[in-house]
CSV table of C-alpha atoms and ligand atoms in Angstrom, one decimal:
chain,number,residue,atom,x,y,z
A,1,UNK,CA,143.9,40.6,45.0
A,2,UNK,CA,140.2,41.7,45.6
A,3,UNK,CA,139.0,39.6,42.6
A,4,UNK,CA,140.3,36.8,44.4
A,5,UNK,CA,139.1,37.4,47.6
A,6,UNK,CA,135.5,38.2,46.0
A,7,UNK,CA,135.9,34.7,44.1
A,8,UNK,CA,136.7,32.7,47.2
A,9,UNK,CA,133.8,34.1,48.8
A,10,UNK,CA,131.8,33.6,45.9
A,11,UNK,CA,132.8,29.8,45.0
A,12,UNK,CA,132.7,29.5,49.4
A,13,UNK,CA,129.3,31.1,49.4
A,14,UNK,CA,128.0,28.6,47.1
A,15,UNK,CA,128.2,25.5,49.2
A,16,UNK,CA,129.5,23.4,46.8
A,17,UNK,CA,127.0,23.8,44.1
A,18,UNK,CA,128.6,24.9,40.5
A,19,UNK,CA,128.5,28.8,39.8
A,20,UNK,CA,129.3,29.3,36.1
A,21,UNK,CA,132.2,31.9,34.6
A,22,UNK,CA,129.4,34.0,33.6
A,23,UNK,CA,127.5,34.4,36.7
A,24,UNK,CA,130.9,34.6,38.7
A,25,UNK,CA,131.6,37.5,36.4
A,26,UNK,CA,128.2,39.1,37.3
A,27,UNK,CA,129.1,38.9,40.9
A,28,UNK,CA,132.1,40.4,41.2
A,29,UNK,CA,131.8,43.1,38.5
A,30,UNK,CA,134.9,41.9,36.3
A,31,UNK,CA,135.2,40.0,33.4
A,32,UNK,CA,135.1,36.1,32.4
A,33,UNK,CA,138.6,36.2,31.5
A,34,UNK,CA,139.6,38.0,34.9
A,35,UNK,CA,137.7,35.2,36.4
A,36,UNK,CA,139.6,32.1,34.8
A,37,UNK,CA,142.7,33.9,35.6
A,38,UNK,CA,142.0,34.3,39.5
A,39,UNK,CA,140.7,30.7,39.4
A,40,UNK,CA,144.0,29.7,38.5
A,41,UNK,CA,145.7,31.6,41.2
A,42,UNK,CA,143.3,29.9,44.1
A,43,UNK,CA,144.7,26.9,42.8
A,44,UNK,CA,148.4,27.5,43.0
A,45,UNK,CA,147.4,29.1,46.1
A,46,UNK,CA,146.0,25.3,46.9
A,47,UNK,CA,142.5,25.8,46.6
A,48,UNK,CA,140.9,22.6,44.9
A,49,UNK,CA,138.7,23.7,42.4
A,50,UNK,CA,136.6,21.7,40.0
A,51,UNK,CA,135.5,23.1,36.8
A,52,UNK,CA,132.9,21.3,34.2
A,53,UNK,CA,132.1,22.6,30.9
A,54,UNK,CA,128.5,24.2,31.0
A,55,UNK,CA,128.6,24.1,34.6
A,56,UNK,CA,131.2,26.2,36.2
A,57,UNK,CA,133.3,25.6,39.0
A,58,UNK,CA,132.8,24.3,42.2
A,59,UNK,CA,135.2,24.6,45.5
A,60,UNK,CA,136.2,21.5,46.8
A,61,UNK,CA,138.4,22.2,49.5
A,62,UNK,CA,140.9,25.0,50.7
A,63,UNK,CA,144.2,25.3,51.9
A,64,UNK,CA,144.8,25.2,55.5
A,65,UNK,CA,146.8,27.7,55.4
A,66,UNK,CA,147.4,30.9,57.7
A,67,UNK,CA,147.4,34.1,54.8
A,68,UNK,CA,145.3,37.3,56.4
A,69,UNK,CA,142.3,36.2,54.2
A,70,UNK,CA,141.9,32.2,55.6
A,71,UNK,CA,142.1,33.3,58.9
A,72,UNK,CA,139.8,36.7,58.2
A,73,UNK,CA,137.2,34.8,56.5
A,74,UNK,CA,134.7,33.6,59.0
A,75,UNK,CA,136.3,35.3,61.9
A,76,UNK,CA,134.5,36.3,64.5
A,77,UNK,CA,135.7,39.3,66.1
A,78,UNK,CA,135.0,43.0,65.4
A,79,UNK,CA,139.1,44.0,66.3
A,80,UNK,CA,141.2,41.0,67.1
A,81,UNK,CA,142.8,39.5,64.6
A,82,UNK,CA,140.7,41.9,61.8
A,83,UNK,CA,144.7,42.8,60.5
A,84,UNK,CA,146.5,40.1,59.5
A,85,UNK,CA,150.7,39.8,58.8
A,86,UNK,CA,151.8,36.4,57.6
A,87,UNK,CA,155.3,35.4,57.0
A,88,UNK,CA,156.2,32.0,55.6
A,89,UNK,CA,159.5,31.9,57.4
A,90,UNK,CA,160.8,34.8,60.5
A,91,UNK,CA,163.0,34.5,62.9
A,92,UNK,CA,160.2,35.4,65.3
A,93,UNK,CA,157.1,36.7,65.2
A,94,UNK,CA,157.5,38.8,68.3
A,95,UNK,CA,160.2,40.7,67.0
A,96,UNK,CA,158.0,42.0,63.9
A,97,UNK,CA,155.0,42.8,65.9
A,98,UNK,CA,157.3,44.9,68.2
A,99,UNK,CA,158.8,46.5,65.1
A,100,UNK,CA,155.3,46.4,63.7
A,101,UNK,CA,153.3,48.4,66.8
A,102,UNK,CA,156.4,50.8,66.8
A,103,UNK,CA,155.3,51.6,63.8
A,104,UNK,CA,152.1,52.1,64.4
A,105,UNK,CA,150.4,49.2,64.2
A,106,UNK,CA,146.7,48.8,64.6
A,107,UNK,CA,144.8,47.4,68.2
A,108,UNK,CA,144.5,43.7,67.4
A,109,UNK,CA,146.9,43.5,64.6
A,110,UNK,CA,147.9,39.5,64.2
A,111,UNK,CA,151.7,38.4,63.0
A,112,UNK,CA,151.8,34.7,62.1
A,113,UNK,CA,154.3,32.8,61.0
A,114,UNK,CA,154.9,29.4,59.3
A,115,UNK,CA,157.7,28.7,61.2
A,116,UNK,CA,160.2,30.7,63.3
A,117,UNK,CA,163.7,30.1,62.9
A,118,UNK,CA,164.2,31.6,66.9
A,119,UNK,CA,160.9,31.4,68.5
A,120,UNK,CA,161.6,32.4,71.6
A,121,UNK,CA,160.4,31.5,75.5
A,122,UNK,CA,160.3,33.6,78.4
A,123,UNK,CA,163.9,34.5,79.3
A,124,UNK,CA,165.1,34.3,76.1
A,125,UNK,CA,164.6,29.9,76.0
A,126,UNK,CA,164.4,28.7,72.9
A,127,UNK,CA,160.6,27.6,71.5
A,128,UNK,CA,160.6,25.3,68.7
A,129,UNK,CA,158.5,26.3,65.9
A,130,UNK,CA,158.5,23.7,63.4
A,131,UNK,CA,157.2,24.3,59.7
A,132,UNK,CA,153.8,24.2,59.5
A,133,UNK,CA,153.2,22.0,62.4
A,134,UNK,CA,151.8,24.6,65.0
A,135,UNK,CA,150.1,28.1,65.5
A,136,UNK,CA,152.9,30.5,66.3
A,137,UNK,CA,151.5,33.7,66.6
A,138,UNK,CA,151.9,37.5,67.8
A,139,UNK,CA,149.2,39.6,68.9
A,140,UNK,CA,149.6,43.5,69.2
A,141,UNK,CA,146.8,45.1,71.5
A,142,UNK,CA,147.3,48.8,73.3
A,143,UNK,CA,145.2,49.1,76.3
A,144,UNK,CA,145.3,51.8,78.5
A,145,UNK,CA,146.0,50.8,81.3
A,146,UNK,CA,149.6,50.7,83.7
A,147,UNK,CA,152.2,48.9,83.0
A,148,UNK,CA,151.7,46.2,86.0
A,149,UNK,CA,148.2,44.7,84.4
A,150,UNK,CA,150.5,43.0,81.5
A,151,UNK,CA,150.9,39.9,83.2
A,152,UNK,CA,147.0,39.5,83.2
A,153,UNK,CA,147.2,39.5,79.2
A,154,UNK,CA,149.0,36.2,80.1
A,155,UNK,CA,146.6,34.6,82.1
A,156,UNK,CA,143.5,36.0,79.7
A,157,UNK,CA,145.5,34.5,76.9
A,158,UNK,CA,145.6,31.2,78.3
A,159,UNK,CA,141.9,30.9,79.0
A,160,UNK,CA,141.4,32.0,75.5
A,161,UNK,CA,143.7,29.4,74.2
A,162,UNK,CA,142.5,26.7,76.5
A,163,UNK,CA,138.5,27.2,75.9
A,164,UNK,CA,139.7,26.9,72.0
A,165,UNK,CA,141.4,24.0,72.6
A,166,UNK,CA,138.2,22.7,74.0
A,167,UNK,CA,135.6,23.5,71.6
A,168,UNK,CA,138.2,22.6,68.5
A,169,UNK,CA,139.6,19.2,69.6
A,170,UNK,CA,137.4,18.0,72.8
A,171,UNK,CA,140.2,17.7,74.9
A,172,UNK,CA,140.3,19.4,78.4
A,173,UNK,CA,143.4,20.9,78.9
A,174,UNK,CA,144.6,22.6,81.8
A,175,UNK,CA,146.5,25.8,82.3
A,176,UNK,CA,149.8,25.9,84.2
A,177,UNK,CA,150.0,29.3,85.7
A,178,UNK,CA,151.2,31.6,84.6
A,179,UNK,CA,151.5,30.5,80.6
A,180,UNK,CA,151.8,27.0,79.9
A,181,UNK,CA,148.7,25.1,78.7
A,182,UNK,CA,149.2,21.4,79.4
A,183,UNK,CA,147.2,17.9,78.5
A,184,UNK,CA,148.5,14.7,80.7
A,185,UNK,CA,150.8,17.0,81.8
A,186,UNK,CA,152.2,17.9,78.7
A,187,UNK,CA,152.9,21.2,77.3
A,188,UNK,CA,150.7,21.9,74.5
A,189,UNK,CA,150.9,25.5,74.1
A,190,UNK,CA,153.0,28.5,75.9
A,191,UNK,CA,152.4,32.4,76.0
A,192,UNK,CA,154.5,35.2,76.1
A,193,UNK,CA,153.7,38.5,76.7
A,194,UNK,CA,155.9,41.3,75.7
A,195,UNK,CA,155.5,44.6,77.4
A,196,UNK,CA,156.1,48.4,75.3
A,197,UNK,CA,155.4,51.5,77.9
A,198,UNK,CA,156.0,53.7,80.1
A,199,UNK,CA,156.5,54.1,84.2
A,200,UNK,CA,152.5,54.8,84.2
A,201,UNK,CA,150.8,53.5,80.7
A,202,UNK,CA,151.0,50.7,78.0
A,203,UNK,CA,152.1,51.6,74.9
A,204,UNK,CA,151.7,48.0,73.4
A,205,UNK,CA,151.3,44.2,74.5
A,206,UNK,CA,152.7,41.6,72.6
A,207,UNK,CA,151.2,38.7,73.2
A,208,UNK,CA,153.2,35.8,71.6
A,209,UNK,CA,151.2,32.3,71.4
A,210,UNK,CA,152.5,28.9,70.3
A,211,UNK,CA,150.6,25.8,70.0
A,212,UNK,CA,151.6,22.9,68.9
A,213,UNK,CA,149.5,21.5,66.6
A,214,UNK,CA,150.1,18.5,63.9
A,215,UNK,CA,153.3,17.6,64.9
A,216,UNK,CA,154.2,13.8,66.0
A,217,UNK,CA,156.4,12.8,68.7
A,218,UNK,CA,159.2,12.6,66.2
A,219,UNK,CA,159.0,15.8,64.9
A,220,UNK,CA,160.2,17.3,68.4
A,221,UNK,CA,163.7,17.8,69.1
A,222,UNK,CA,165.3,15.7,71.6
A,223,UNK,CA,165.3,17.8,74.8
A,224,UNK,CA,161.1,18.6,74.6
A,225,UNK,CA,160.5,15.3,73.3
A,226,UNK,CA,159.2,14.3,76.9
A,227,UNK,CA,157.7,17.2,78.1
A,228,UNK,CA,155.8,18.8,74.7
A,229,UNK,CA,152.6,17.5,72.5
A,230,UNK,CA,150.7,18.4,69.9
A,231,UNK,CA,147.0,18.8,69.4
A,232,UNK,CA,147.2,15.8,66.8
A,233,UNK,CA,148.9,13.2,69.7
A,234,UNK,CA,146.7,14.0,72.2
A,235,UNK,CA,143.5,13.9,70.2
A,236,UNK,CA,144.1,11.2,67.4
A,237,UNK,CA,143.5,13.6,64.5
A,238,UNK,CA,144.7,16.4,62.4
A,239,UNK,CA,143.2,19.6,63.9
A,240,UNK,CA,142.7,22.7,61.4
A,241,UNK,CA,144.9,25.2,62.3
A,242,UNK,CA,143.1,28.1,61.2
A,243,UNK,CA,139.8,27.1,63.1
A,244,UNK,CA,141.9,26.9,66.5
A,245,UNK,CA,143.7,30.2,65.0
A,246,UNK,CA,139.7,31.6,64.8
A,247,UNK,CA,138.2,30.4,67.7
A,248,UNK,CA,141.4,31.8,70.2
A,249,UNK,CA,140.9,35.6,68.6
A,250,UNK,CA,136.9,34.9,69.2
A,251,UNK,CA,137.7,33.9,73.1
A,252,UNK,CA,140.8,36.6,73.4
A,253,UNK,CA,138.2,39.4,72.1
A,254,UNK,CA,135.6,38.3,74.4
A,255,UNK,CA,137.5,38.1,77.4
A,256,UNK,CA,139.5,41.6,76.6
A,257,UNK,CA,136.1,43.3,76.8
A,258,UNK,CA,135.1,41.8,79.9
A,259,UNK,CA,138.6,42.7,81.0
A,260,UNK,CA,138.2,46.2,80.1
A,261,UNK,CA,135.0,46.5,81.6
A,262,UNK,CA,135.0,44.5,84.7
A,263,UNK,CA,138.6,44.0,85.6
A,264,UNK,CA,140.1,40.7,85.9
A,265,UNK,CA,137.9,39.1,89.2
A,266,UNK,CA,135.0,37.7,86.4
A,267,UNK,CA,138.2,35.8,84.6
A,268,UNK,CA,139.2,34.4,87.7
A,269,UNK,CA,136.6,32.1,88.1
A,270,UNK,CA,136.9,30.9,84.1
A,271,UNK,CA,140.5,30.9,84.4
A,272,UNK,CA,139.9,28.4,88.0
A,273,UNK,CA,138.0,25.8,85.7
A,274,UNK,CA,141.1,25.7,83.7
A,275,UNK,CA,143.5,25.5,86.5
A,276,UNK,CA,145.7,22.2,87.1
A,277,UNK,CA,147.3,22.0,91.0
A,278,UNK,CA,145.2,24.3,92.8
A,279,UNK,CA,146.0,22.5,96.7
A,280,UNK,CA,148.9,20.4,95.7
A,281,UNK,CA,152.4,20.6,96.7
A,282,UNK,CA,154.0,23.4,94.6
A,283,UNK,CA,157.7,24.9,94.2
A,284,UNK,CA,158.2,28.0,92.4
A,285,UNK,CA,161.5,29.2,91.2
A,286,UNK,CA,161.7,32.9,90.7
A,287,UNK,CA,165.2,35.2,90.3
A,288,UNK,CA,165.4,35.6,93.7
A,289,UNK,CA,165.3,32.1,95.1
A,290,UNK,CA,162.4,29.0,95.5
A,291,UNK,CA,159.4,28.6,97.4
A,292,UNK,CA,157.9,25.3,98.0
A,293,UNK,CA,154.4,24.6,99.5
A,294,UNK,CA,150.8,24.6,98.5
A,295,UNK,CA,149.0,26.3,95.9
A,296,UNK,CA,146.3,28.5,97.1
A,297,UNK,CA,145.0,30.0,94.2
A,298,UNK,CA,145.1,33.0,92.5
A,299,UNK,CA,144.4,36.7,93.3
A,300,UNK,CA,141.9,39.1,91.8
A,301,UNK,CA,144.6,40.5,90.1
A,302,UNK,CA,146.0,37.3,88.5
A,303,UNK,CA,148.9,36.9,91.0
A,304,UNK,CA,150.5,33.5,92.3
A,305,UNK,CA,149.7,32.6,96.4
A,306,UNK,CA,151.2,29.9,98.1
A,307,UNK,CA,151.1,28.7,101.1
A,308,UNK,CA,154.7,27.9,102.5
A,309,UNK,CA,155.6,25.8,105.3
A,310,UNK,CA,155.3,27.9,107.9
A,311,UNK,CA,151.9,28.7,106.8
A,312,UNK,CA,152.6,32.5,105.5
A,313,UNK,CA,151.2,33.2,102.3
A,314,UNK,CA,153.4,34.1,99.3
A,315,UNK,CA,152.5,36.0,96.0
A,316,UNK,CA,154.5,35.3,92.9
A,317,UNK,CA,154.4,37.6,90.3
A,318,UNK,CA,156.7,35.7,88.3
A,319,UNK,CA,158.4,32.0,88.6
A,320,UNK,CA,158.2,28.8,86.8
A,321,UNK,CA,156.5,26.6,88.7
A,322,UNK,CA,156.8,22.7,89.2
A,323,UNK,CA,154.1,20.2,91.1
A,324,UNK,CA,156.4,17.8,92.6
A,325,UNK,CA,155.0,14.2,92.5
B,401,LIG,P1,158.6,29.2,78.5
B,401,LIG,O1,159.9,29.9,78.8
B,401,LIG,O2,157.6,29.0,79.6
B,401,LIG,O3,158.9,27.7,77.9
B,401,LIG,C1,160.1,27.5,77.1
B,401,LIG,C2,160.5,26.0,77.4
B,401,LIG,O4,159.5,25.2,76.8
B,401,LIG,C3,161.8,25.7,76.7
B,401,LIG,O5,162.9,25.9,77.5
B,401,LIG,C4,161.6,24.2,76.4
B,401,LIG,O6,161.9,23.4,77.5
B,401,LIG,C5,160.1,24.0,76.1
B,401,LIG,N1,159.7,24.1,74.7
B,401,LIG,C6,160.4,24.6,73.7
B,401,LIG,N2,159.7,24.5,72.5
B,401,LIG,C7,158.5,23.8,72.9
B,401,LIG,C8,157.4,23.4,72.1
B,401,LIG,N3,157.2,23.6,70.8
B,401,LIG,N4,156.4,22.7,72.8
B,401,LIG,C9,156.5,22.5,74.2
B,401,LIG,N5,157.5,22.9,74.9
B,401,LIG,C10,158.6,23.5,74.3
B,401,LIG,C11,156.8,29.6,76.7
B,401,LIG,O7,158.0,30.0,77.3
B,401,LIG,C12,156.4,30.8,75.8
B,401,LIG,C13,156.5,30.4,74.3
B,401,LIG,C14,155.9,31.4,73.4
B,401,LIG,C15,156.1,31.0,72.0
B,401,LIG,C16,155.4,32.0,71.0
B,401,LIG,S1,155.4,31.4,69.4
B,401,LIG,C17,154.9,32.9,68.8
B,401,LIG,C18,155.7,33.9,69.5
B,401,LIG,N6,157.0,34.1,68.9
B,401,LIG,C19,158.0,33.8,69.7
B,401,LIG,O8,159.2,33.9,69.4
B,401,LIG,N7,157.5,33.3,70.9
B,401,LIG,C20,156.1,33.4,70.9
C-alpha cells in the first residue's frame, strides 16, 4: 500500500534515529493506528523494526528482497527499471515480459523473478535459476530502430552487467562475446535478448539477464557445476542482490542513451575493457558450421571478426564461441 511505502521511506529517511507514532502519523497524513498496522506489515514483509515506548520505532534492517518498491527505492534511473513486476515463482520471466509488452507494457518495464522453474538460454538451453540465489531478470525496452540492432542490446547489456559487477563486488569480470559474463573463466551471468518486430522496426526487446549471485558450488546442478559461479564464490561474501539489481538498470540506462544518441562505436571501446580473448586462438560454432582462428575484435556495429587460417576475415553474427587452451 502507499502508507507503507510512505512509512519505509519515512523510518529509511530517518537514519536510524527513532521517529515516534505520532510524528509518523504527521508525516504521512493517516492516523496512529494506520501506522502500527503498516508497521506490522513491514515486518511480515521482513523489515526489522525496533519500537520503544516513548520513543518510536527505528529501522534496523530490510529485506533483501526484489518487490517493485526495494528495487525502486534509491534507483537511479529516470525509465529503466521505474515499473516493476515481481513474481515469487514463474516458469520464466521472459515469457511474461513478452506477454507483458504485448500488452502494452511500458519502455523499461522490469519482470523479476525469485526463481524460474524453466529459465531459459539461447536456443532453448536450459538456465538454472535457483531460489533466491541469483538475479533473474527481464527487461522490456521498444526502441525505434530495425530489427538487425537487437543483438547490440546484447552486448550493451553485458557492459551494463559487467561495470555492476565491478562497482558492487570489486571483482573484474570479463565479457565473453556475445552474452556470457565470466570471472576465472567462469560463467557468472548470461543474457538473452528476445526480439518482437517487424521486417523494418522493433516492436519490443526483451532482454533476459541472469546472474548468479549467493549460490555455493553445491547449490549448482551437476552438469554447470564446473563451468558456473556465483558472485558470493568468487568474492568471499554475500552480495546484495538488489544493489547489483540497481546499479545494472543505472549502467543499462546510461548506455541506452548513448546508444540512442551516438550509435554503438562510443560502447565499443567500454565494451573492449571488458573483453576476455581479444588475439587468442578462437573457434566459433554457428548453424552453419565452425570457424577457428584468432579474434580480431569487434565491429562498430557489435559483430564478431576473426581471423581464419588463411588470413580472411570472418564476421559472426551469432555462434558460441570457445578459446581453446
Ligand atoms: P546460453 O545459451 O549462452 O547458456 C546456457 C548454458 O549455460 C546452459 O546450456 C548451461 O551449460 C549453462 N548454464 C545453465 N545455467 C547456468 C547458470 N545458472 N550459471 C552458469 N551457467 C549456466 C545464456 O544462454 C542466457 C541465459 C539468460 C537467462 C535469463 S534469466 C532471466 C531470463 N529468463 C529466462 O528464462 N532467461 C533469461
Amino acid at each position: 500500500s502507499s502508507i507503507k511505502t510512505q512509512l519505509y521511506e519515512a523510518l529509511a529517511n530517518a537514519d536510524g534515529e527513532y521517529l515516534s507514532g505520532q510524528a509518523l502519523a504527521e508525516i504521512i497524513g493517516c492516523s496512529r493506528t494506520a501506522i502500527w498496522k503498516h508497521i506490522e506489515e513491514l515486518r511480515k514483509s521482513g523489515f526489522e523494526l525496533e519500537a520503544i515506548r516513548k520513543k518510536g520505532y527505528r529501522l534496523i534492517s530490510k529485506p533483501d528482497t526484489l518487490t517493485e518498491h526495494e528495487i525502486v527505492f534509491g534507483l537511479e534511473t529516470k525509465t529503466i527499471g521505474r515499473h516493476v513486476l515481481y513474481y515469487d515463482s514463474v516458469e520464466s520471466t521472459q515469457i511474461i515480459a513478452h506477454k507483458v509488452a504485448r500488452e502494452g507494457a511500458q519502455e523499461g518495464t522490469l519482470v523479476i523473478a525469485g526463481e524460474q522453474t524453466g529459465g531459459k538460454g539461447r536456443m532453448a538451453r536450459p538456465w538454472h535459476s535457483s531460489n533466491q540465489k541469483g538475479i533473474w531478470m527481464s527487461l522490456i525496452v521498444r526502441p525505434m530502430l530495425p530489427p538487425e540492432k537487437a543483438p547490440q542490446f546484447t552486448l550493451i547489456a553485458a557492459i551494463a552487467c559487467a561495470k555492476a559487477i565491478e562497482e558492487v563486488t570489486g571483482l573484474e569480470p570479463n565479457i565473453k562475446w556475445p552474452n556470457d559474463i565470466l570471472y576465472n573463466g567462469k560463467k557468472l551471468t548470461g543474457i538473452l535478448t528476445e526480439l518482437q518486430g517487424e521486417a523494418d522496426k522493433v516492436n519490443f526487446l526483451i532482454i533476459g539477464i541472469g546472474i548468479n549471485v549467493n549460490q555455493k558450488n553445491e547449490d549448482f546442478p551437476e552438469h554447470v557445476k564446473d563451468i558456473a559461479s556465483s558472485l558470493e564464490i568468487e568474492s568471499g561474501q554475500p552480495v546484495s542482490k538488489v544493489k547489483m539489481i540497481q546499479k545494472i538498470l543505472k549502467y543499462f540506462e546510461k548506455y541506452y542513451v548513448l546508444y540512442m544518441e551516438k550509435g554503438f562505436a562510443p560502447l565499443k571501446i567500454l565494451w573492449e575493457s571488458y573483453a576476455g580473448g581479444i588475439g587468442k586462438p578462437i573457434i566459433a560454432r554457428t548453424i552453419t558450421g565452425e570457424i577457428s582462428g584468432t579474434a580480431i575484435g569487434i565491429t562498430d556495429e557489435g559483430i564478431l571478426l576473426i581471423e581464419d587460417h588463411e588470413g580472411n576475415i570472418k564476421r559472426i553474427y551469432s555462434a558460441d564461441i570457445e578459446f581453446p587452451s
